[in-house]
Structure formats: structure tokens, C-alpha cells
Tab-separated table of C-alpha atoms in Angstrom:
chain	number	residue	atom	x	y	z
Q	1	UNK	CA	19.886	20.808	-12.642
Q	2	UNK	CA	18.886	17.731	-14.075
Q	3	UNK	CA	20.756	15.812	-16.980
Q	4	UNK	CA	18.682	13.955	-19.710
Q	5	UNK	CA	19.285	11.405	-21.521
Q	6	UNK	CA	17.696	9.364	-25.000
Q	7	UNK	CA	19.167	6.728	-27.116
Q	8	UNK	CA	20.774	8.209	-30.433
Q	9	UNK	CA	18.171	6.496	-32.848
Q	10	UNK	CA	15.038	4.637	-33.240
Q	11	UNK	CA	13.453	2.959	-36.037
Q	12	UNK	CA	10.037	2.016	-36.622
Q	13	UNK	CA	7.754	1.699	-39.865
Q	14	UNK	CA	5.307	3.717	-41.627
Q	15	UNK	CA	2.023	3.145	-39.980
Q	16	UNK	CA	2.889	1.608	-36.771
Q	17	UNK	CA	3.868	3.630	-33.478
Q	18	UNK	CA	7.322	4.123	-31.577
Q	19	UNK	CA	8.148	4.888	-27.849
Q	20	UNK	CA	10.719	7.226	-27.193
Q	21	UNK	CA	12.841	8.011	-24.112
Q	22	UNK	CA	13.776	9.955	-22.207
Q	23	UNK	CA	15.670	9.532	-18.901
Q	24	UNK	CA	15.870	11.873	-16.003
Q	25	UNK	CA	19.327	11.898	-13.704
Q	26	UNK	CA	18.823	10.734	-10.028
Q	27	UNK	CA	17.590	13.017	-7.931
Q	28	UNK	CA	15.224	14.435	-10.396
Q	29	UNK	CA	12.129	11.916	-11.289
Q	30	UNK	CA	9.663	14.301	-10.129
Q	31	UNK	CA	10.662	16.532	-13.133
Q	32	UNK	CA	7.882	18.004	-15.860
Q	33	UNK	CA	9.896	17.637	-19.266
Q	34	UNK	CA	9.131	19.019	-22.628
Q	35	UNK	CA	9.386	17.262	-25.988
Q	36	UNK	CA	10.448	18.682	-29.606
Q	37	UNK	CA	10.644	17.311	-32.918
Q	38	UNK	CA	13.218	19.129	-35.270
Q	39	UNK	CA	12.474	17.700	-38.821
Q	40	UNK	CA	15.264	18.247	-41.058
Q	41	UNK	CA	16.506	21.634	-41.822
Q	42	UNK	CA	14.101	23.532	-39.857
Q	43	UNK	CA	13.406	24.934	-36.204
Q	44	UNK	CA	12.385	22.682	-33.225
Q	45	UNK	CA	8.736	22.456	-32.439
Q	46	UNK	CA	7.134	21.770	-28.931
Q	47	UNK	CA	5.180	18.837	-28.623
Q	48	UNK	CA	3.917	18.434	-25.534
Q	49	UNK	CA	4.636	19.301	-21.810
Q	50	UNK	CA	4.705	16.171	-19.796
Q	51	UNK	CA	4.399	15.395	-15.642
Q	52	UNK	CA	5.641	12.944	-13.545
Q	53	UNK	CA	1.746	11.888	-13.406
Q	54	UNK	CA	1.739	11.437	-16.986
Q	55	UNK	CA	-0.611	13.933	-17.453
Q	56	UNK	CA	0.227	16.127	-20.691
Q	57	UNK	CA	-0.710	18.581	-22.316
Q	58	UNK	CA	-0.021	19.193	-26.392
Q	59	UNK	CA	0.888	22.181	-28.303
Q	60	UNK	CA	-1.286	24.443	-30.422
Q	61	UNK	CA	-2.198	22.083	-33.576
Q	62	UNK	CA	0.086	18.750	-32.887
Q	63	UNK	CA	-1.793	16.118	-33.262
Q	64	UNK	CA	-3.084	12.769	-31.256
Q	65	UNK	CA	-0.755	10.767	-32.413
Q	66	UNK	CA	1.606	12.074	-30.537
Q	67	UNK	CA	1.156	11.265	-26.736
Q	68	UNK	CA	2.870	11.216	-23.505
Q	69	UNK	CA	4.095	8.811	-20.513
Q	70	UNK	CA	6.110	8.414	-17.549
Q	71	UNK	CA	7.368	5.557	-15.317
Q	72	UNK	CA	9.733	6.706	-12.896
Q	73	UNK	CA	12.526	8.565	-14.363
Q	74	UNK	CA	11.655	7.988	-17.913
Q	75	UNK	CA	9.166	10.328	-19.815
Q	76	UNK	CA	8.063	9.082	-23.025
Q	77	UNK	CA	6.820	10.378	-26.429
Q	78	UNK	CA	4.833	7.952	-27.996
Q	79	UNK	CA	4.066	8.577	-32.117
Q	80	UNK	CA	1.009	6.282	-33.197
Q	81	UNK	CA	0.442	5.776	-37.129
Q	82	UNK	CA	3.648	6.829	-38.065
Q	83	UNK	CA	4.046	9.140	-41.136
Q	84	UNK	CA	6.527	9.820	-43.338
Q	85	UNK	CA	7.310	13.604	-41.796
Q	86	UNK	CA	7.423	12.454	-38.285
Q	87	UNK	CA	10.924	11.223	-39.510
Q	88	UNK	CA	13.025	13.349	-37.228
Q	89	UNK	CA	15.070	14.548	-34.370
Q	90	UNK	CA	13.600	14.572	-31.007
Q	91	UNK	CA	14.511	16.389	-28.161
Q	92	UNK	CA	13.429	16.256	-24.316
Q	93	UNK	CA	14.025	19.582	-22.346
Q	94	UNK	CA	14.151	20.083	-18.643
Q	95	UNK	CA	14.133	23.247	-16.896
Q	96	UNK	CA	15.116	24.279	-12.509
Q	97	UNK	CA	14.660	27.535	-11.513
Q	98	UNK	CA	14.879	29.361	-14.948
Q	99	UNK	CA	17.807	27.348	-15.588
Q	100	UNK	CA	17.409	24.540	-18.522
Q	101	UNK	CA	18.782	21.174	-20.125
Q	102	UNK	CA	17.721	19.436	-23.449
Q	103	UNK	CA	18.688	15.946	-23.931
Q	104	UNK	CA	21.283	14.799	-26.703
Q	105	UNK	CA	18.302	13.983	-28.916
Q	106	UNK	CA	16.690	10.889	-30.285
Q	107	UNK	CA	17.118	11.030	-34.499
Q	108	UNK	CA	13.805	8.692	-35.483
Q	109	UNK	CA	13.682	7.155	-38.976
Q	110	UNK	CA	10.291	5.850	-40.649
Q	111	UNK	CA	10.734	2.529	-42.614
M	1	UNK	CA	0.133	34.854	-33.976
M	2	UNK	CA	3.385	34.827	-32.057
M	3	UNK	CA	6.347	34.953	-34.195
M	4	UNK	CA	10.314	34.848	-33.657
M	5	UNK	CA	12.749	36.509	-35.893
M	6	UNK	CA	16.595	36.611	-35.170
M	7	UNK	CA	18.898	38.861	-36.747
M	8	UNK	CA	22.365	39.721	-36.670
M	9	UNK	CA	25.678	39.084	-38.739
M	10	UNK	CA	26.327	35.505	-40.078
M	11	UNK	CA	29.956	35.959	-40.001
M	12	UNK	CA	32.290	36.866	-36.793
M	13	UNK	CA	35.798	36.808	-36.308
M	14	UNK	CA	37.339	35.152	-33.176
M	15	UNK	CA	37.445	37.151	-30.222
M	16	UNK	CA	34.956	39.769	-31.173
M	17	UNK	CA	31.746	40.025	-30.154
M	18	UNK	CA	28.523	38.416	-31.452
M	19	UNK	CA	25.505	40.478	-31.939
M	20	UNK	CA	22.006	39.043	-32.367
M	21	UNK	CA	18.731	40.513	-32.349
M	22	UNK	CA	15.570	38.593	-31.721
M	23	UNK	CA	11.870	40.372	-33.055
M	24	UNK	CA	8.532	39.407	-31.536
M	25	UNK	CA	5.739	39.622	-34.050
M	26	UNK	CA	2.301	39.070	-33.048
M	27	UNK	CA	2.699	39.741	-29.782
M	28	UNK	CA	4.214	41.897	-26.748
M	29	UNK	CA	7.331	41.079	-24.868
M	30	UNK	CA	5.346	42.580	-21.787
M	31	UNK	CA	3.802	39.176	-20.958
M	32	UNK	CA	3.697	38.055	-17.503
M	33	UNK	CA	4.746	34.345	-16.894
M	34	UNK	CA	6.859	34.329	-19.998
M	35	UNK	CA	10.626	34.392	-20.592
M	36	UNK	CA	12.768	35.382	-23.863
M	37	UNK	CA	15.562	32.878	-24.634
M	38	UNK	CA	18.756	31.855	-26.379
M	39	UNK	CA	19.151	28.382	-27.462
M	40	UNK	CA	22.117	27.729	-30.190
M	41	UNK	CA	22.735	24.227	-31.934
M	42	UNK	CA	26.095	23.586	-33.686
M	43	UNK	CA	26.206	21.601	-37.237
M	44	UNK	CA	24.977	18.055	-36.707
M	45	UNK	CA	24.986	18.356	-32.977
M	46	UNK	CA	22.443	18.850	-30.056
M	47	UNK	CA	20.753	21.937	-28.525
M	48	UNK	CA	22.402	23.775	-25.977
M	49	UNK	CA	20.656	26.739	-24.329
M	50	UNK	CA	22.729	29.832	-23.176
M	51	UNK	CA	20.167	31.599	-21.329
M	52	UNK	CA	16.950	33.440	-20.720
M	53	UNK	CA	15.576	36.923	-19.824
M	54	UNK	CA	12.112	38.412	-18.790
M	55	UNK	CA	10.874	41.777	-19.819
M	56	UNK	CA	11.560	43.347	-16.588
M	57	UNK	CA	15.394	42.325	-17.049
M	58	UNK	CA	15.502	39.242	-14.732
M	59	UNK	CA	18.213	37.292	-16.086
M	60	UNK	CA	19.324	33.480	-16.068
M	61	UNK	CA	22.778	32.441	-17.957
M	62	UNK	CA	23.690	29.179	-18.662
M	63	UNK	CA	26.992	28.745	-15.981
M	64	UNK	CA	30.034	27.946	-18.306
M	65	UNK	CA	28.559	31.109	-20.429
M	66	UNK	CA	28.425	33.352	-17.407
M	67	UNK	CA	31.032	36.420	-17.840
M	68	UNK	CA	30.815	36.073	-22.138
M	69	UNK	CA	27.098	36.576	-22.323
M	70	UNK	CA	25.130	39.393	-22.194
M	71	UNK	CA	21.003	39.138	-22.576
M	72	UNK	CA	19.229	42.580	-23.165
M	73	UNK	CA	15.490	43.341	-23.787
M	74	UNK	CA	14.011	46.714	-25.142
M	75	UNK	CA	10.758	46.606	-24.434
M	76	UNK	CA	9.890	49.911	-26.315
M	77	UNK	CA	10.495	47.808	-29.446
M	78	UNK	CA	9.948	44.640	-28.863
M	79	UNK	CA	12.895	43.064	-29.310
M	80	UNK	CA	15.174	41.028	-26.932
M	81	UNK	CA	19.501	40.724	-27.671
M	82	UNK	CA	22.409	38.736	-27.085
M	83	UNK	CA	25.912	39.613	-26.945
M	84	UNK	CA	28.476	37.178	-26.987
M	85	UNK	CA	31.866	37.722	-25.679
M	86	UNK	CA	35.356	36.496	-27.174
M	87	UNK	CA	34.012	34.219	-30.106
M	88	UNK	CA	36.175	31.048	-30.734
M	89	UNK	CA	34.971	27.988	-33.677
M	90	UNK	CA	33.369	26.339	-30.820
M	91	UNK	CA	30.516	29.047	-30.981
M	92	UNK	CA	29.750	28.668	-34.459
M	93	UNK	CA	26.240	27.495	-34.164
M	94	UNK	CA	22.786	27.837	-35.366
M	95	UNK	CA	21.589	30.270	-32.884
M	96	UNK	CA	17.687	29.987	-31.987
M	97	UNK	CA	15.750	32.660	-30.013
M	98	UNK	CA	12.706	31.308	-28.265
M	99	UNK	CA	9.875	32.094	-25.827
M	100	UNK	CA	10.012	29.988	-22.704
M	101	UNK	CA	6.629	29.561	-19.984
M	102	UNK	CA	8.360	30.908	-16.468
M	103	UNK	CA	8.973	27.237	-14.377
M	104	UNK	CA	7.660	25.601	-17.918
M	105	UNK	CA	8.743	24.645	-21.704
M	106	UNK	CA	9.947	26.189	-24.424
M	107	UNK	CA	6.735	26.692	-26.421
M	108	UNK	CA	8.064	28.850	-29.780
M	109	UNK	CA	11.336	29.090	-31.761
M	110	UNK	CA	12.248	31.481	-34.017
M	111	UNK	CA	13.678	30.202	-37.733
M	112	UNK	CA	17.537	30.613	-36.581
M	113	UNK	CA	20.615	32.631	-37.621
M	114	UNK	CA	24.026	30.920	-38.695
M	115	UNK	CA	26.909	31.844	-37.062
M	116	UNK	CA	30.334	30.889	-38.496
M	117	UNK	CA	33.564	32.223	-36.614
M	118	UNK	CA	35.950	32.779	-38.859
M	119	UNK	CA	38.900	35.065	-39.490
């Protein structure tokens, strides 16, 4: 199944909007992925489902800010107007006949 | 709406078995196109899921787990299970049930149980 992979932290400030990655293994660029955000101390929350066409498709009540891309192997999350509580962890999750992956998790901070 | 509530003892000793319960609110386990699933997260550390199960039984275990875990579902009350094998410290974990689209994402998690291994 395929292995995912994001950068340990990003850093952007209050306001402004951040790109997030999130890198398929070879042999897998065709994959749909799935993004979370886990703020601290609580349980993860889907984001968005997101295709190798870039098409995606949010959650019940997440906003527009958040929003989705892919080139090649990567699949983005992009967070526009930052705010304070998007400070987080963010996960990507992939998924191969029933069986499924998250990535190691991208911890955001807010300036 | 749908909502997720694990259960089960915070505290385990090593090599007994773990115990957790997992109660769907809101909405029936008999749902076609939707899987119930395990997903635990150790202190500080990533997610890792363990595995998944539909209501008719189907099962799918994550492969180093495979011979330790055990998912259940009782349909007549709603609730799914896992049972977890020969507990060591490197199971301690914040232990997440979930609902999972069949071939899609995890859409809902449940608040999480805390289990420490400890003798």
C-alpha cells in the first residue's frame, strides 16, 4: 500500500495562507488521499477528500479556506487567511483495498 | 448526528488483553458503503491504524497486528470491539474508533480512550 510522506513543520502567519504536502510513494500517484487537522488535545477531523485530478470535496461544515491540490505525487492542503485555531497537526491518509496509511503528520504553527 | 464513543479500561497490564468498545450514536452500524475502524496514536507521535470491520463482519487488519487483533461488531446494539492480544508499552496509545467510506476516507472519529500498559 502506499507510504506518505509531509515535512515535520510549517510556519506561516496569521492572515496569510500555507501549502502543505503531502507525498505519495512511487507506484502510487494515482492515489485519492484524505486530509485531517488534529488541533491540540482533541480528535482528528476530516478535511477534505482529494483526487489525483485535484478535484475535492470538503467535509460537513469546514470551511473555504481550506482547499485542495495535486501535481503528480504530491496532494496539497492549502489554508487561506490563516487563523489562530488552524494552528495544528495535519495528517494525510491513504487507503488500498480496505487497507490504510496516514502520513507522519505536518505540525503547522500560526505567527 | 453521527457520533463515536469508545470505552474500555484505561489501564492494562502487559500481556493481557485489551478490551475496547466503540458506540454509534445517531446512527446505525447497518450502513452500506461504510466501515467501522481502529486507529490508535501514541503520546506525541503519529496515527497508526490497526484495522477496520463492516457490519456484516468483513474484516481488514493492519499486517504486523494480524494474529493479536481481534475486530467484532454487534449489530443488535450498535456497537463495534477490539481485542488486543499480549499488550507490551509499545501499545500504550490513544486509541481512536472511527467510521471509514468503503474504498474512501476516514470521515468521523470518536473522542479517544487512553491506554497505558502497565504492571
Amino acid at each position: 500500500q502506499p507510504v506518505l510522506t509531509q515535512s515535520s513543520s510549517a510556519s506561516a502567519s496569521l492572515g496569510s495562507s500555507v501549502k502543505l504536502t503531502c507525498t505519495l510513494s512511487s507506484g502510487h500517484s494515482t492515489y485519492t488521499i484524505a486530509w485531517h487537522q488534529q488541533q491540540s488535545g482533541r480528535a482528528p477531523r476530516f478535511l477534505l477528500e482529494l483526487e489525483d485530478s485535484g478535484n475535492y470535496n470538503r467535509g460537513s461544515g469546514i470551511p473555504d479556506r481550506f482547499s485542495g491540490s495535486t501535481s503528480g505525487s504530491d496532494r496539497y492542503l492549502t489554508i487561506s487567511d490563516l487563523q489562530s485555531d488552524d494552528e495544528a497537526d495535519y495528517f494525510c491518509e491513504a487507503w488500498d483495498s480496505g487497507v490504510r496509511s496516514f502520513g507522519g503528520g505536518t505540525r503547522l504553527t500560526v505567527l | 448526528q453521527l457520533q463515536l464513543q469508545e470505552s474500555g479500561p484505561g489501564l492494562v497490564k502487559p500481556s493481557e488483553t485489551l478490551s475496547l468498545t466503540c458506540s454509534v450514536s445517531g446512527g446505525s452500524i447497518n450502513t452500506r458503503g461504510y466501515y467501522w475502524g481502529w486507529i490508535r496514536q501514541p503520546p506525541g507521535e503519529g496515527l497508526e491504524w490497526l484495522g477496520s470491520i463492516y457490519y456484516r463482519g468483513n474484516t481488514y487488519y493492519k499486517s504486523s497486528l494480524k494474529g493479536r487483533l481481534t475486530l467484532s461488531v454487534d449489530t443488535s446494539k450498535n456497537q463495534f470491539s477490539l481485542k488486543l492480544k499480549s499488550m507490551t508499552a509499545t501499545d500504550a496509545a490513544l486509541y481512536y474508533c472511527a467510521t471509514q467510506r468503503e474504498d474512501g476516507s476516514t470521515l468521523l472519529w470518536g473522542q479517544g480512550t487512553l491506554v497505558t500498559v502497565s504492571s
